Amino acid sequence: MSSRAVMTASAAAAGLRGASLLRAARPRAHHARGAPPARRRGSSRVAVASTDAEIPEPETSAAVASSEEATGGTTDDPAAADAPSEPIPVGSNLGALQDQLAALMAQNQELQKDIESLKPPEPETAAVASDASEASEAASDVYDPLVGGGRPRTDPLYPRPEPRVLQPGELLNASSESEIRWPDPSEDPPFWEREPYPAPLENSGRVGESIQRTETPLHVVHVTAEMAPIAKVGGLGDVVTGLARAHTVAGHAVEVILPYYSSIEGKVENLQHVMDFDVPKGTETEWDGVRETRIDQFGTSMFSGVIGGCNVILLRPSGRERSNIFVGGKIYGGSYNELEAYLYFCRAALECLRVTGRDPNVIHVHEWQCSAVAMLYWDLYHAQGMLRNAKVMLTIHNMDNTGECRQEEFIATGLNGEDFNTLEKAMDERTIGHNPERMCLLKGAIVYSNYVTTVSPTYAREALGGGGGFLAKTLQSSRMKFAGVLNGVDEDIWDARLDPFLPSNFKPGAMEGKALCKKYLQMGLGMDVNPDKPLVVCVSRLVPQKGIELIKHSIPHTKSQGGQFVLLGSGHSDPPFSAMAQGEFRDDPDVKLLIFYSDQLSHLLYAAADMVLVPSMFEPCGLTQMIAMEYGALPVVRKTGGLADTVFDLDDFGVPEEKRNGFVFEGADHGSLEACLNRGFDKFKHQRAFWRETQEKVMGENNTWAKAGREYERIYAAMQMGM
Ligand code: ADP
């Protein structure tokens, strides 16, 4: 079978200098170990790999929305304007560095102003493009089991008080037993979809109180596939929103670039259609045994909006009729090719920065889906002077998926994968000797990023060894720019004192609401209403990583010990749980297996739980054990990754007493799990005062984004200084 790359008439008509584009970004020099392979030109610390490629002029399609002017969008080449000062030469002294930093800070202040002016106008005055307003109006009332959310249901029979500002320490809702409208299992829609209690008005939260304002604001752009609460599948979404919000509160100009999935239409606040622009996108076709590659200008629509209190930029193909990319009922798993979609999204994100004149200080990319951004940034956008300021940070949330990619598939970025498919760049070592060798996008991003983090110190150590698989070698050679930063919990979302999804709130010193939440859940799910039965909860994606076998075993074991078990989970390993739910545990008063996704219900489960089980085989960080503690539920975890960094056994006298906060086991066998759970049951039943004391202690733990956000600020600052 022959394989050749040709340019089609349509690409030529689109004004592309195609042949040269296909050669784009071919580096001439090998990069230094532990540094992006391509950096600055001339006197910079590491020479840029020059390219012989011509890059298409910034061209936006004619369909730039009228709101462009208002939002400051421009089709001018940003490289021509506001060029930053020259890079610092190698060996320059501290004074020069400080001057450079001062210049950057001044520039940041200007950027801040620009960002302010880029914010969408107030909804009532906004000139909203028609499809955007249609999207808002089309807000779905229907609860989406995969995405959660949906518009809260209003219940005219149950009037709610007006939202208000709370006094420090005041509970949002202190309903007593007689004030609660107790749920019924036959309710339709189910009780957890009732309208939430009105959230407190601003300034009632804790996040703003604990976050320090920065004196050196940066313009940070995240590029991500998930964002809580509306585009969340797991912890990635929580982390992006938590970190972005913490940094926004700290005074940085933060924007998040996210695919505009059709499943989030109608759920984005302040949605505005900003502009349309073209993105080079290659397609590989095969006809009669001949492979062809064509590059088209792919019309792309840019929207701005707010998700979870953060400014977002949403990107999707312009013509829904021409492409089904990002179309589907949920975040992942639509009927499009995910690899192609995210490669296109990476290119679109960089194009978006370019055509709107943004030139951020930090581009923070997440996971394999957004890894190509790091590669394209240095070898194309920075190398060609189209974007100049940014340093690139990669955060690896999970190494389970590494972004396998055939070299030909990379053409979806508009660039030839061959240029990146070398051992020192993105080649997947496992495929050496194959014809041709494949690429690993996550490896490419590790190599190309200025700094790489993963989400806990223990997972970072594991990744450098056996846990990192074939990527361990790449991480080892990037050792100087790799660290584990423990995730935080977003206390604006997860706070027992202020959570609007609870029938009654609680806090250390006022724990009555927790008992009411347990009773409410037991009643709502049709369980035996009994405060003395220890309630074990598991909220999890149901995939092998999460310890499926152990979760399965813990269900009958908990029941046999006189406890209750509630599982809320979904994922490709859920069939055995569905079978148990329909079979042996159907109508069981002590076991409920809920095989779906519900953000609202998860809040109630954490609040009601006595223990939260996380028996993962590996766990990069894990949020559920930290969320559990925010709600006074004691975690029961397997000692791995971030679980080992956050949970310390109450019976481990080798650990300082103040750090002990849960139950930990090491083995992956039933016996280890049972023994650990039994210690928990025993303490719950026989040491009630100690249990209460421990609950209140864990609620005071400081696993916040204020803390984690500062760590990231330090790394961002170090990157600005030339790391
Ligand atoms: P991962 O990112 O591997 O899924 P984490 O523990 O880091 O694991 O994050 C899981 C997040 O997803 C938590 O916020 C948890 O509450 C949420 N979650 C997982 N499964 C469900 C579900 N079925 N319904 C609601 N929330 C869920």
CSV table of C-alpha atoms in Angstrom, one decimal, residues 158 174-182 503-504 516 519:
chain,number,residue,atom,x,y,z
A,158,TYR,CA,-42.1,24.6,49.2
A,174,ALA,CA,-30.1,25.2,60.1
A,175,SER,CA,-33.4,23.4,59.6
A,176,SER,CA,-34.4,21.3,62.5
A,177,GLU,CA,-36.0,17.9,62.3
A,178,SER,CA,-39.5,19.4,62.3
A,179,GLU,CA,-38.7,22.0,59.6
A,180,ILE,CA,-37.3,19.5,57.0
A,181,ARG,CA,-39.6,18.2,54.3
A,182,TRP,CA,-38.7,14.6,54.5
A,503,PRO,CA,-31.5,19.6,54.0
A,504,SER,CA,-29.6,21.0,57.0
A,516,LEU,CA,-30.3,14.9,59.8
A,519,LYS,CA,-31.7,10.3,58.2
